[in-house]
CSV table of C-alpha atoms in Angstrom, one decimal:
chain,number,residue,atom,x,y,z
A,1,MET,CA,152.1,84.9,-10.8
A,2,SER,CA,154.4,86.5,-13.4
A,3,ASP,CA,154.6,85.0,-16.9
A,4,ALA,CA,157.2,87.4,-18.4
A,5,PRO,CA,159.0,85.9,-21.4
A,6,VAL,CA,162.0,83.7,-20.6
A,7,ALA,CA,164.7,82.7,-23.0
A,8,PRO,CA,164.0,79.3,-24.4
A,9,ASP,CA,167.6,78.3,-23.9
A,10,SER,CA,167.3,79.0,-20.2
A,11,THR,CA,164.1,76.9,-19.9
A,12,ARG,CA,165.7,74.1,-21.9
A,13,ASP,CA,168.7,74.0,-19.7
A,14,MET,CA,166.5,73.8,-16.6
A,15,LEU,CA,164.4,71.1,-18.1
A,16,ARG,CA,167.5,69.0,-18.9
A,17,ARG,CA,168.1,68.8,-15.1
A,18,VAL,CA,164.6,67.4,-14.5
A,19,PRO,CA,164.9,63.6,-14.2
A,20,LEU,CA,161.7,63.0,-16.2
A,21,PHE,CA,163.1,64.8,-19.3
A,22,GLU,CA,166.8,64.1,-19.0
A,23,GLY,CA,166.7,61.6,-21.9
A,24,LEU,CA,165.0,64.0,-24.4
A,25,ALA,CA,166.9,65.2,-27.4
A,26,ASP,CA,167.7,68.9,-27.8
A,27,ASP,CA,165.0,69.4,-30.4
A,28,ASP,CA,162.4,67.9,-28.1
A,29,LEU,CA,163.5,70.1,-25.2
A,30,ILE,CA,163.3,73.2,-27.4
A,31,ASP,CA,159.8,72.3,-28.5
A,32,LEU,CA,158.8,71.6,-24.9
A,33,SER,CA,160.3,74.9,-23.6
A,34,GLU,CA,158.8,77.0,-26.5
A,35,SER,CA,155.2,75.5,-26.2
A,36,SER,CA,155.1,75.6,-22.4
A,37,LYS,CA,154.4,78.5,-20.0
A,38,ARG,CA,157.1,79.5,-17.5
A,39,TYR,CA,155.9,81.4,-14.4
A,40,THR,CA,157.5,83.0,-11.4
A,41,ALA,CA,155.1,82.3,-8.5
A,42,PRO,CA,155.1,84.2,-5.2
A,43,PRO,CA,154.8,82.3,-1.9
A,44,GLY,CA,151.3,81.1,-1.0
A,45,LEU,CA,150.0,80.8,-4.6
A,46,LEU,CA,147.5,78.1,-5.1
A,47,PHE,CA,148.1,76.8,-8.6
A,48,ILE,CA,146.5,73.3,-8.4
A,49,GLU,CA,143.1,73.1,-6.6
A,50,GLU,CA,141.5,70.0,-5.4
A,51,GLY,CA,138.4,69.2,-7.5
A,52,ALA,CA,139.4,71.4,-10.5
A,53,ASP,CA,139.9,70.0,-14.0
A,54,GLY,CA,143.3,68.4,-14.5
A,55,ASN,CA,144.3,69.9,-17.8
A,56,ALA,CA,148.0,70.6,-17.4
A,57,LEU,CA,151.2,69.2,-16.0
A,58,PHE,CA,153.5,71.4,-13.8
A,59,VAL,CA,157.3,71.2,-13.4
A,60,ILE,CA,159.0,72.8,-10.5
A,61,LEU,CA,162.1,74.5,-11.9
A,62,SER,CA,163.0,76.1,-8.6
A,63,GLY,CA,161.5,76.8,-5.2
A,64,GLU,CA,159.2,74.6,-3.1
A,65,VAL,CA,155.5,73.7,-2.9
A,66,GLU,CA,153.2,71.9,-0.5
A,67,VAL,CA,150.7,69.3,-1.5
A,68,THR,CA,147.5,69.1,0.6
A,69,LYS,CA,144.2,67.2,0.7
A,70,ARG,CA,140.9,68.2,2.4
A,71,ASP,CA,139.1,65.8,4.7
A,72,GLY,CA,136.1,67.6,6.1
A,73,ASP,CA,137.5,70.5,8.3
A,74,ARG,CA,141.0,69.0,8.1
A,75,GLN,CA,143.7,70.0,5.6
A,76,ILE,CA,146.2,67.1,5.4
A,77,VAL,CA,149.7,67.8,4.2
A,78,LEU,CA,150.7,65.0,1.9
A,79,ALA,CA,154.1,66.1,0.8
A,80,ARG,CA,156.5,68.9,0.0
A,81,ARG,CA,158.1,69.1,-3.5
A,82,GLY,CA,161.0,71.0,-4.8
A,83,ALA,CA,163.1,71.6,-8.0
A,84,GLY,CA,162.9,68.8,-10.5
A,85,ASP,CA,159.5,67.4,-9.3
A,86,VAL,CA,156.5,67.0,-11.6
A,87,LEU,CA,153.0,67.7,-10.4
A,88,GLY,CA,149.5,67.1,-11.7
A,89,GLU,CA,150.3,64.0,-13.7
A,90,MET,CA,147.6,61.7,-12.1
A,91,SER,CA,144.6,63.8,-13.1
A,92,LEU,CA,146.1,64.5,-16.5
A,93,LEU,CA,146.7,60.9,-17.3
A,94,GLU,CA,143.2,59.8,-16.0
A,95,GLN,CA,141.3,62.8,-17.2
A,96,VAL,CA,139.7,63.3,-13.7
A,97,PRO,CA,139.5,66.2,-11.4
A,98,ARG,CA,142.5,67.1,-9.2
A,99,THR,CA,142.7,64.9,-6.1
A,100,ALA,CA,144.8,67.3,-4.1
A,101,SER,CA,145.8,71.0,-3.9
A,102,VAL,CA,149.3,72.5,-4.4
A,103,ARG,CA,150.5,75.8,-3.1
A,104,THR,CA,153.9,77.5,-3.2
A,105,THR,CA,155.7,77.9,0.1
A,106,ALA,CA,158.5,80.0,-1.4
A,107,GLU,CA,159.0,82.0,-4.5
A,108,SER,CA,159.1,79.3,-7.3
A,109,GLU,CA,159.7,78.9,-11.0
A,110,LEU,CA,157.0,76.7,-12.5
A,111,LEU,CA,156.6,75.3,-16.0
A,112,GLU,CA,153.0,74.6,-17.2
A,113,ILE,CA,152.7,72.0,-19.9
A,114,ASP,CA,149.2,71.7,-21.4
A,115,ALA,CA,147.5,68.4,-22.1
A,116,GLY,CA,148.1,68.5,-25.9
A,117,MET,CA,151.8,69.1,-25.6
A,118,PHE,CA,152.1,66.4,-23.0
A,119,GLN,CA,150.4,63.9,-25.2
A,120,ASP,CA,152.7,64.8,-28.1
A,121,LEU,CA,155.6,64.3,-25.8
A,122,LEU,CA,154.4,60.8,-24.8
A,123,ASN,CA,153.9,59.9,-28.4
A,124,LYS,CA,157.5,60.9,-29.2
A,125,ARG,CA,159.1,59.4,-26.1
A,126,PRO,CA,157.0,56.5,-24.7
A,127,ALA,CA,159.7,55.9,-22.1
A,128,ILE,CA,158.5,59.0,-20.3
A,129,ALA,CA,155.2,57.2,-19.6
A,130,THR,CA,157.1,54.4,-17.8
A,131,SER,CA,159.0,57.0,-15.7
A,132,LEU,CA,155.7,58.7,-14.8
A,133,LEU,CA,154.1,55.5,-13.8
A,134,ARG,CA,156.9,54.8,-11.4
A,135,THR,CA,156.4,58.3,-10.0
A,136,VAL,CA,152.6,57.9,-9.7
A,137,ALA,CA,153.0,54.5,-8.0
A,138,ALA,CA,155.5,55.8,-5.5
A,139,ARG,CA,153.3,58.8,-4.7
A,140,LEU,CA,150.2,56.6,-4.4
A,141,ARG,CA,151.9,54.5,-1.8
A,142,SER,CA,153.2,57.4,0.1
A,143,SER,CA,149.9,59.4,0.0
A,144,GLU,CA,147.9,56.3,0.9
A,145,SER,CA,150.1,55.4,3.8
A,146,LEU,CA,149.9,58.9,5.2
A,147,LEU,CA,146.2,59.3,4.6
A,148,VAL,CA,145.4,55.8,6.1
A,149,GLN,CA,147.2,56.9,9.3
A,150,GLY,CA,145.4,60.2,9.3
A,151,ASP,CA,142.1,58.4,8.7
A,152,LYS,CA,142.8,56.0,11.6
A,153,LEU,CA,143.5,58.9,13.9
A,154,ALA,CA,140.4,60.8,12.7
A,155,ALA,CA,138.3,57.7,13.1
A,156,LEU,CA,139.7,57.1,16.5
A,157,GLY,CA,138.8,60.6,17.5
A,158,THR,CA,135.3,60.2,16.1
A,159,LEU,CA,134.8,56.9,17.9
A,160,ALA,CA,136.2,58.3,21.1
A,161,ALA,CA,133.8,61.3,20.9
A,162,GLY,CA,130.9,59.0,20.2
A,163,LEU,CA,131.8,56.6,23.0
A,164,ALA,CA,132.3,59.5,25.4
A,165,HIS,CA,128.7,60.6,24.6
A,166,GLU,CA,127.4,57.1,25.0
A,167,LEU,CA,129.1,56.6,28.3
A,168,ASN,CA,128.1,60.1,29.5
A,169,ASN,CA,124.4,59.3,29.5
A,170,PRO,CA,124.5,56.3,31.9
A,171,ALA,CA,127.2,57.9,33.9
A,172,ALA,CA,125.1,61.0,34.4
A,173,ALA,CA,122.1,58.8,35.3
A,174,ILE,CA,124.2,57.0,37.9
A,175,GLN,CA,125.4,60.3,39.4
A,176,ARG,CA,121.8,61.7,39.4
A,177,SER,CA,120.3,58.7,41.0
A,178,ALA,CA,123.1,58.4,43.5
A,179,SER,CA,122.6,62.0,44.6
A,180,LEU,CA,118.8,61.4,45.0
A,181,LEU,CA,119.3,58.1,46.8
A,182,ASP,CA,120.5,59.6,50.0
A,183,GLU,CA,117.4,61.8,50.2
A,184,ALA,CA,115.2,58.8,49.3
A,185,PHE,CA,116.6,56.7,52.1
A,186,SER,CA,116.2,59.6,54.5
A,187,ASN,CA,112.6,60.0,53.5
A,188,TRP,CA,112.1,56.2,53.9
A,189,ARG,CA,113.6,56.2,57.4
A,190,ALA,CA,111.4,59.2,58.4
A,191,ARG,CA,108.3,57.4,57.0
A,192,THR,CA,109.3,54.3,59.0
A,193,ARG,CA,109.6,56.3,62.2
A,194,ASP,CA,106.2,57.8,61.5
A,195,LEU,CA,104.8,54.3,61.0
A,196,ASP,CA,106.4,53.0,64.2
A,197,ALA,CA,104.7,55.8,66.1
A,198,LEU,CA,101.3,54.5,65.0
A,199,SER,CA,99.2,52.0,67.0
A,200,LEU,CA,98.9,49.3,64.4
A,201,ASP,CA,97.0,46.2,65.3
A,202,ALA,CA,98.3,42.7,64.5
A,203,GLY,CA,96.4,42.6,61.2
A,204,GLU,CA,97.8,45.9,60.0
A,205,ARG,CA,101.4,45.0,61.0
A,206,ALA,CA,101.0,41.7,59.1
A,207,ALA,CA,99.6,43.6,56.0
A,208,ARG,CA,102.6,46.1,56.2
A,209,ASP,CA,105.1,43.3,56.4
A,210,ALA,CA,103.4,41.5,53.4
A,211,LEU,CA,103.5,44.7,51.4
A,212,GLU,CA,107.2,45.2,52.2
A,213,ALA,CA,108.0,41.7,51.1
A,214,GLU,CA,106.1,42.1,47.9
A,215,ALA,CA,107.7,45.5,47.1
A,216,ALA,CA,111.1,44.0,47.5
A,217,ILE,CA,110.5,41.5,44.6
A,218,ALA,CA,108.0,43.3,42.4
A,219,PRO,CA,109.4,43.3,38.8
A,220,ARG,CA,109.8,46.6,36.9
A,221,VAL,CA,107.1,47.1,34.3
A,222,GLY,CA,108.0,50.5,33.1
A,223,ALA,CA,106.5,54.0,33.1
A,224,ASN,CA,102.9,54.7,32.3
A,225,PRO,CA,102.1,58.5,32.4
A,226,ALA,CA,98.4,58.0,32.2
A,227,GLU,CA,98.4,55.6,35.2
A,228,GLU,CA,100.6,58.0,37.1
A,229,THR,CA,98.1,60.8,36.7
A,230,ARG,CA,95.3,58.5,37.9
A,231,LEU,CA,97.4,57.4,40.8
A,232,ILE,CA,98.3,60.9,41.9
A,233,ASP,CA,94.6,61.9,42.0
A,234,TRP,CA,93.8,58.8,44.0
A,235,LEU,CA,96.6,59.3,46.5
A,236,GLU,CA,95.7,62.9,46.9
A,237,ALA,CA,92.1,62.0,47.7
A,238,LEU,CA,93.4,59.4,50.2
A,239,GLY,CA,95.3,62.2,52.0
A,240,VAL,CA,98.8,61.2,51.0
A,241,PRO,CA,101.1,64.3,51.1
A,242,GLU,CA,103.1,65.1,47.9
A,243,PRO,CA,101.7,62.1,45.9
A,244,TRP,CA,103.6,63.1,42.8
A,245,ASP,CA,106.9,62.0,44.5
A,246,ILE,CA,105.9,58.4,44.9
A,247,ALA,CA,103.3,57.8,42.1
A,248,PRO,CA,106.0,57.1,39.4
A,249,ALA,CA,107.7,54.5,41.6
A,250,PHE,CA,104.3,52.7,42.2
A,251,VAL,CA,103.6,52.6,38.5
A,252,GLU,CA,107.2,51.5,37.6
A,253,PHE,CA,106.7,48.4,39.7
A,254,GLY,CA,103.2,47.6,38.6
A,255,TRP,CA,101.0,49.0,41.3
A,256,THR,CA,97.7,50.4,39.9
A,257,VAL,CA,94.9,52.4,41.5
A,258,GLU,CA,92.8,49.3,41.7
A,259,LYS,CA,95.5,47.3,43.4
A,260,LEU,CA,96.3,50.0,46.0
A,261,ALA,CA,92.5,50.6,46.6
A,262,GLU,CA,92.2,46.9,47.5
A,263,VAL,CA,95.2,47.2,49.8
A,264,ALA,CA,93.8,50.3,51.5
A,265,THR,CA,90.5,48.5,52.3
A,266,GLY,CA,92.3,46.3,54.8
A,267,LEU,CA,94.3,49.1,56.4
A,268,SER,CA,91.3,51.1,57.9
A,269,ASP,CA,92.4,54.5,59.2
A,270,HIS,CA,96.2,53.9,58.7
A,271,ALA,CA,96.0,53.4,54.9
A,272,ALA,CA,97.5,56.8,54.0
A,273,PRO,CA,100.7,56.6,56.1
A,274,ILE,CA,101.3,52.9,55.2
A,275,ILE,CA,100.9,53.5,51.5
A,276,ARG,CA,103.1,56.6,51.7
A,277,TRP,CA,105.8,54.5,53.5
A,278,LEU,CA,105.5,51.9,50.8
A,279,GLY,CA,105.7,54.4,48.0
A,280,THR,CA,108.9,55.9,49.6
A,281,ALA,CA,110.5,52.5,49.8
A,282,LEU,CA,109.6,51.8,46.1
A,283,ALA,CA,111.1,55.2,45.1
A,284,ALA,CA,114.4,54.2,46.7
A,285,ARG,CA,114.3,50.9,45.0
A,286,GLN,CA,113.5,52.7,41.7
A,287,LEU,CA,116.7,54.7,42.0
A,288,LEU,CA,118.7,51.6,42.8
A,289,ALA,CA,117.3,49.9,39.7
A,290,GLU,CA,118.3,52.9,37.6
A,291,ILE,CA,121.8,52.8,38.9
A,292,GLU,CA,122.0,49.0,38.1
A,293,LEU,CA,120.6,49.6,34.6
A,294,SER,CA,123.0,52.4,33.9
A,295,SER,CA,126.0,50.4,35.2
A,296,LYS,CA,125.1,47.5,33.0
A,297,ALA,CA,124.9,49.9,30.0
A,298,ILE,CA,128.4,51.1,30.8
A,299,SER,CA,129.7,47.5,31.1
A,300,ALA,CA,128.1,46.6,27.8
A,301,ILE,CA,129.8,49.5,26.1
A,302,VAL,CA,133.2,48.7,27.7
A,303,ARG,CA,132.8,45.0,26.7
A,304,ALA,CA,132.0,46.0,23.1
A,305,VAL,CA,135.0,48.3,22.9
A,306,LYS,CA,137.3,45.6,24.2
A,307,SER,CA,135.9,43.1,21.8
A,308,TYR,CA,135.9,45.5,18.9
A,309,ALA,CA,139.5,46.4,19.4
A,310,TYR,CA,140.5,42.8,20.3
A,311,LEU,CA,142.7,44.1,23.1
A,312,ASP,CA,145.4,41.7,24.4
A,313,GLN,CA,144.5,39.1,21.7
A,314,ALA,CA,146.4,37.7,18.7
A,315,ALA,CA,145.9,39.3,15.3
A,316,VAL,CA,144.2,36.2,13.8
A,317,GLN,CA,141.1,35.1,15.7
A,318,ASN,CA,138.3,32.5,15.5
A,319,VAL,CA,135.7,35.2,15.0
A,320,ASP,CA,132.0,35.1,15.8
A,321,LEU,CA,130.7,37.2,13.0
A,322,ARG,CA,127.5,38.0,14.7
A,323,MET,CA,129.3,39.5,17.7
A,324,SER,CA,131.8,41.2,15.4
A,325,LEU,CA,128.9,43.0,13.7
A,326,GLU,CA,127.1,43.7,16.9
A,327,ASP,CA,130.2,45.2,18.5
A,328,THR,CA,130.6,47.5,15.5
A,329,LEU,CA,126.9,48.6,15.7
A,330,MET,CA,127.4,49.3,19.4
A,331,ILE,CA,130.5,51.4,18.8
A,332,LEU,CA,128.6,53.4,16.1
A,333,ASN,CA,125.4,53.6,18.1
A,334,HIS,CA,125.8,57.4,18.5
A,335,LYS,CA,125.4,57.7,14.7
A,336,LEU,CA,122.6,55.2,14.4
A,337,LYS,CA,120.2,56.1,17.3
A,338,HIS,CA,118.9,59.4,15.9
A,339,GLY,CA,117.0,58.1,12.9
A,340,VAL,CA,118.5,54.8,11.5
A,341,GLU,CA,116.5,51.7,11.8
A,342,VAL,CA,118.8,48.7,12.1
A,343,VAL,CA,117.4,45.4,10.8
A,344,ARG,CA,119.5,42.3,11.6
A,345,ASP,CA,119.3,38.9,10.0
A,346,TYR,CA,121.9,36.4,11.2
A,347,ASP,CA,122.0,32.8,10.1
A,348,PRO,CA,121.6,30.7,13.3
A,349,ASP,CA,124.0,28.2,11.8
A,350,LEU,CA,126.7,30.9,11.1
A,351,PRO,CA,130.1,29.4,11.7
A,352,ARG,CA,133.1,31.1,13.3
A,353,ILE,CA,135.8,32.1,10.8
A,354,GLU,CA,139.5,32.6,10.9
A,355,ALA,CA,140.1,36.3,10.4
A,356,TYR,CA,142.2,39.3,11.3
A,357,ALA,CA,139.6,40.4,13.7
A,358,GLY,CA,140.5,44.0,14.2
A,359,GLU,CA,140.8,44.6,10.5
A,360,LEU,CA,137.5,43.0,9.8
A,361,ASN,CA,135.9,45.4,12.2
A,362,GLN,CA,137.4,48.2,10.3
A,363,VAL,CA,135.6,46.9,7.2
A,364,TRP,CA,132.2,46.9,9.0
A,365,THR,CA,132.9,50.3,10.4
A,366,ASN,CA,133.7,51.8,7.0
A,367,LEU,CA,130.7,50.3,5.3
A,368,ILE,CA,128.2,51.1,8.0
A,369,ASP,CA,129.5,54.6,8.4
A,370,ASN,CA,129.3,55.2,4.6
A,371,ALA,CA,125.7,53.8,4.7
A,372,VAL,CA,124.7,56.2,7.5
A,373,GLN,CA,126.2,59.2,5.6
A,374,ALA,CA,124.5,58.1,2.3
A,375,MET,CA,121.2,58.1,4.2
A,376,ASP,CA,122.0,61.5,5.8
A,377,GLY,CA,121.6,59.9,9.2
A,378,LYS,CA,118.0,58.7,8.7
A,379,GLY,CA,116.8,55.5,7.0
A,380,ARG,CA,117.0,51.7,7.1
A,381,LEU,CA,120.2,49.8,7.6
A,382,GLU,CA,120.1,46.0,7.0
A,383,VAL,CA,122.9,43.8,8.3
A,384,THR,CA,122.8,40.2,7.1
A,385,ALA,CA,125.2,37.3,7.7
A,386,ARG,CA,124.7,33.7,6.4
A,387,ARG,CA,126.7,30.6,5.6
A,388,LEU,CA,127.6,29.8,2.0
A,389,GLY,CA,129.1,26.3,2.1
A,390,ASP,CA,132.7,26.8,3.2
A,391,GLU,CA,132.3,30.5,3.1
A,392,VAL,CA,130.2,33.2,4.8
A,393,GLU,CA,128.6,36.2,3.4
A,394,VAL,CA,127.9,39.5,5.1
A,395,VAL,CA,125.5,42.0,3.4
A,396,ILE,CA,125.3,45.6,4.5
A,397,ALA,CA,122.5,47.4,2.8
A,398,ASP,CA,120.9,50.9,3.1
A,399,ASN,CA,118.0,52.6,1.5
A,400,GLY,CA,119.9,55.8,0.6
A,401,PRO,CA,120.0,57.4,-2.9
A,402,GLY,CA,122.3,54.8,-4.4
A,403,ILE,CA,125.6,55.0,-6.2
A,404,PRO,CA,125.4,56.2,-9.9
A,405,ALA,CA,126.0,53.3,-12.3
A,406,GLU,CA,128.9,55.1,-14.1
A,407,THR,CA,130.8,55.5,-10.8
A,408,GLN,CA,130.3,52.0,-9.4
A,409,PRO,CA,133.3,50.5,-11.2
A,410,ARG,CA,135.6,53.0,-9.5
A,411,ILE,CA,134.4,53.0,-5.9
A,412,PHE,CA,137.2,50.8,-4.7
A,413,ASP,CA,139.9,52.9,-6.4
A,414,PRO,CA,142.2,54.8,-4.1
A,415,PHE,CA,141.2,58.5,-3.6
A,416,PHE,CA,138.0,58.0,-5.5
A,417,THR,CA,134.9,59.2,-3.5
A,418,THR,CA,131.2,59.9,-4.3
A,419,LYS,CA,131.1,62.3,-1.4
A,420,PRO,CA,131.2,66.1,-2.0
A,421,GLN,CA,134.7,67.5,-2.7
A,422,GLY,CA,136.7,67.7,0.5
A,423,GLN,CA,134.6,65.2,2.5
A,424,GLY,CA,136.6,62.1,3.1
A,425,THR,CA,139.9,60.9,1.6
A,426,GLY,CA,138.4,58.3,-0.8
A,427,LEU,CA,140.3,55.5,0.9
A,428,GLY,CA,137.6,53.9,3.1
A,429,LEU,CA,136.3,51.4,0.4
A,430,HIS,CA,139.8,50.9,-1.0
A,431,ILE,CA,141.0,49.9,2.5
A,432,ALA,CA,138.0,47.6,2.9
A,433,ARG,CA,138.7,45.9,-0.4
A,434,ASN,CA,142.4,45.4,0.5
A,435,ILE,CA,141.4,43.8,3.9
A,436,VAL,CA,138.7,41.5,2.4
A,437,VAL,CA,140.6,40.5,-0.8
A,438,ASP,CA,144.3,40.7,0.0
A,439,ARG,CA,144.2,39.9,3.7
A,440,HIS,CA,141.4,37.4,3.8
A,441,HIS,CA,141.3,36.0,0.2
A,442,GLY,CA,137.6,37.0,0.0
A,443,ARG,CA,135.4,39.0,-2.3
A,444,ILE,CA,133.6,42.3,-2.0
A,445,ASP,CA,131.0,43.6,-4.5
A,446,VAL,CA,128.4,46.3,-4.7
A,447,GLU,CA,124.9,46.3,-6.1
A,448,SER,CA,123.2,49.7,-6.2
A,449,ALA,CA,120.2,51.4,-7.6
A,450,PRO,CA,118.2,54.5,-6.4
A,451,GLY,CA,116.7,53.6,-3.0
A,452,ARG,CA,119.0,50.6,-2.2
A,453,THR,CA,122.7,49.9,-2.0
A,454,GLU,CA,124.1,46.5,-1.0
A,455,PHE,CA,127.7,45.6,-0.2
A,456,HIS,CA,128.3,41.9,-0.4
A,457,ILE,CA,131.4,40.6,1.5
A,458,VAL,CA,132.2,36.9,1.1
A,459,LEU,CA,134.9,35.4,3.4
A,460,PRO,CA,136.4,31.9,3.6
A,461,ALA,CA,135.8,30.1,6.9
A,462,LYS,CA,139.6,29.2,7.0
A,463,LEU,CA,142.5,31.4,6.1
A,464,SER,CA,144.7,29.8,3.5
A,465,ASP,CA,148.0,31.5,4.5
A,466,GLY,CA,148.8,29.2,7.4
A,467,ALA,CA,148.1,31.9,10.0
A,468,THR,CA,147.3,30.5,13.4
A,469,PRO,CA,144.1,31.7,14.9
A,470,GLY,CA,144.1,33.0,18.5
A,471,PRO,CA,141.6,32.2,21.2
A,472,SER,CA,137.9,32.6,20.7
A,473,THR,CA,136.5,36.1,20.5
A,474,GLN,CA,133.4,35.2,22.5
A,475,PRO,CA,133.2,37.8,25.2
A,476,HIS,CA,133.7,36.7,28.8
């Protein structure tokens, strides 16, 4: 960046063409030009950095710059600015760190006005403050709109990746069980042929048929590694080949060593082949049960996604808050299941409410996602919903480090974030507040101290804007 001296008259003439300063008197323009620094900046120069102190205002006299904001690994382009534009006014007015970065995209002439000179200018010409406020408001609307869309796309990508992971587990289980099922049925048919070749008396045939009937209806009781080990040893002693292939299935359906020993007593010399045949049948049934369980898991995820997004339904719904919260927890399960204990407390008398259902789910998503991040993925998440007269209250609490008291009044401000610089856009809570307060005429507050943060969301049971609710959101 070159800061070679420039004739004050030249700077003054250029400033006169800047809309913000067009009403200034010649003396004011001369003072401004003489007390400011004029630079020639090469392409690619970063002269405002996100997170740095906002101690100066910049005026683009010529050239072009690009305004960007970090969001994790993403660099979001907010705007391009050219000659006559003013930059850095937001952090200078609020005395807060820069909320975005600015880099030249072409050789540019820049004028740097320090905080003291800018304050003197405002004192002399208060009308400039009004003009700046209009500029700030317009940029806030533009940046917020752009970042909201970017956040939505990023959130969609994150949710899609999480759902893909959630769906992959049961899908892989189905594929694995299906591939083993053909072998299991082949083994069962082979064991059946072996059994048919034996000379079973009437009592043994009756016992075999009774065992088959019982095996068909035996409930699953789950795995028990210790019992499996005992059963393998017992089956091996009985003379059953490869007992480790069938012991898990026996245990899964509640067959113990003692129960099989009692069965074997009535089968005389044919106990080993009959018990092996029975274990092979149970192994096939175990695979079928795993396929059924996995397919139900996929159906539950798909139902939750459909309900979460309120596909093919009107914007305003009669919302079951319990299901709304549960759908969100299901969607975010990939972030919860590795160390977050979820504690639910839903009022049994919780009424349905009229709400913009999809937007309400966005509130839950933002709050729960923030809580998980605050706890660094491990901790206790409490989700509470209760009736408050003609209103309902949802409380989402975590046992993370808490929000510092000095920052709590600003957490709903646009672009304000307590996360490390460059992580998040600072719009999640701002959007949540707009949805709760502006769209639903409700209230959202925070209570936080080290070790506990609670967000309280109070919503009316009926919308007061005359919106007509759609059909019930109860899943089919």
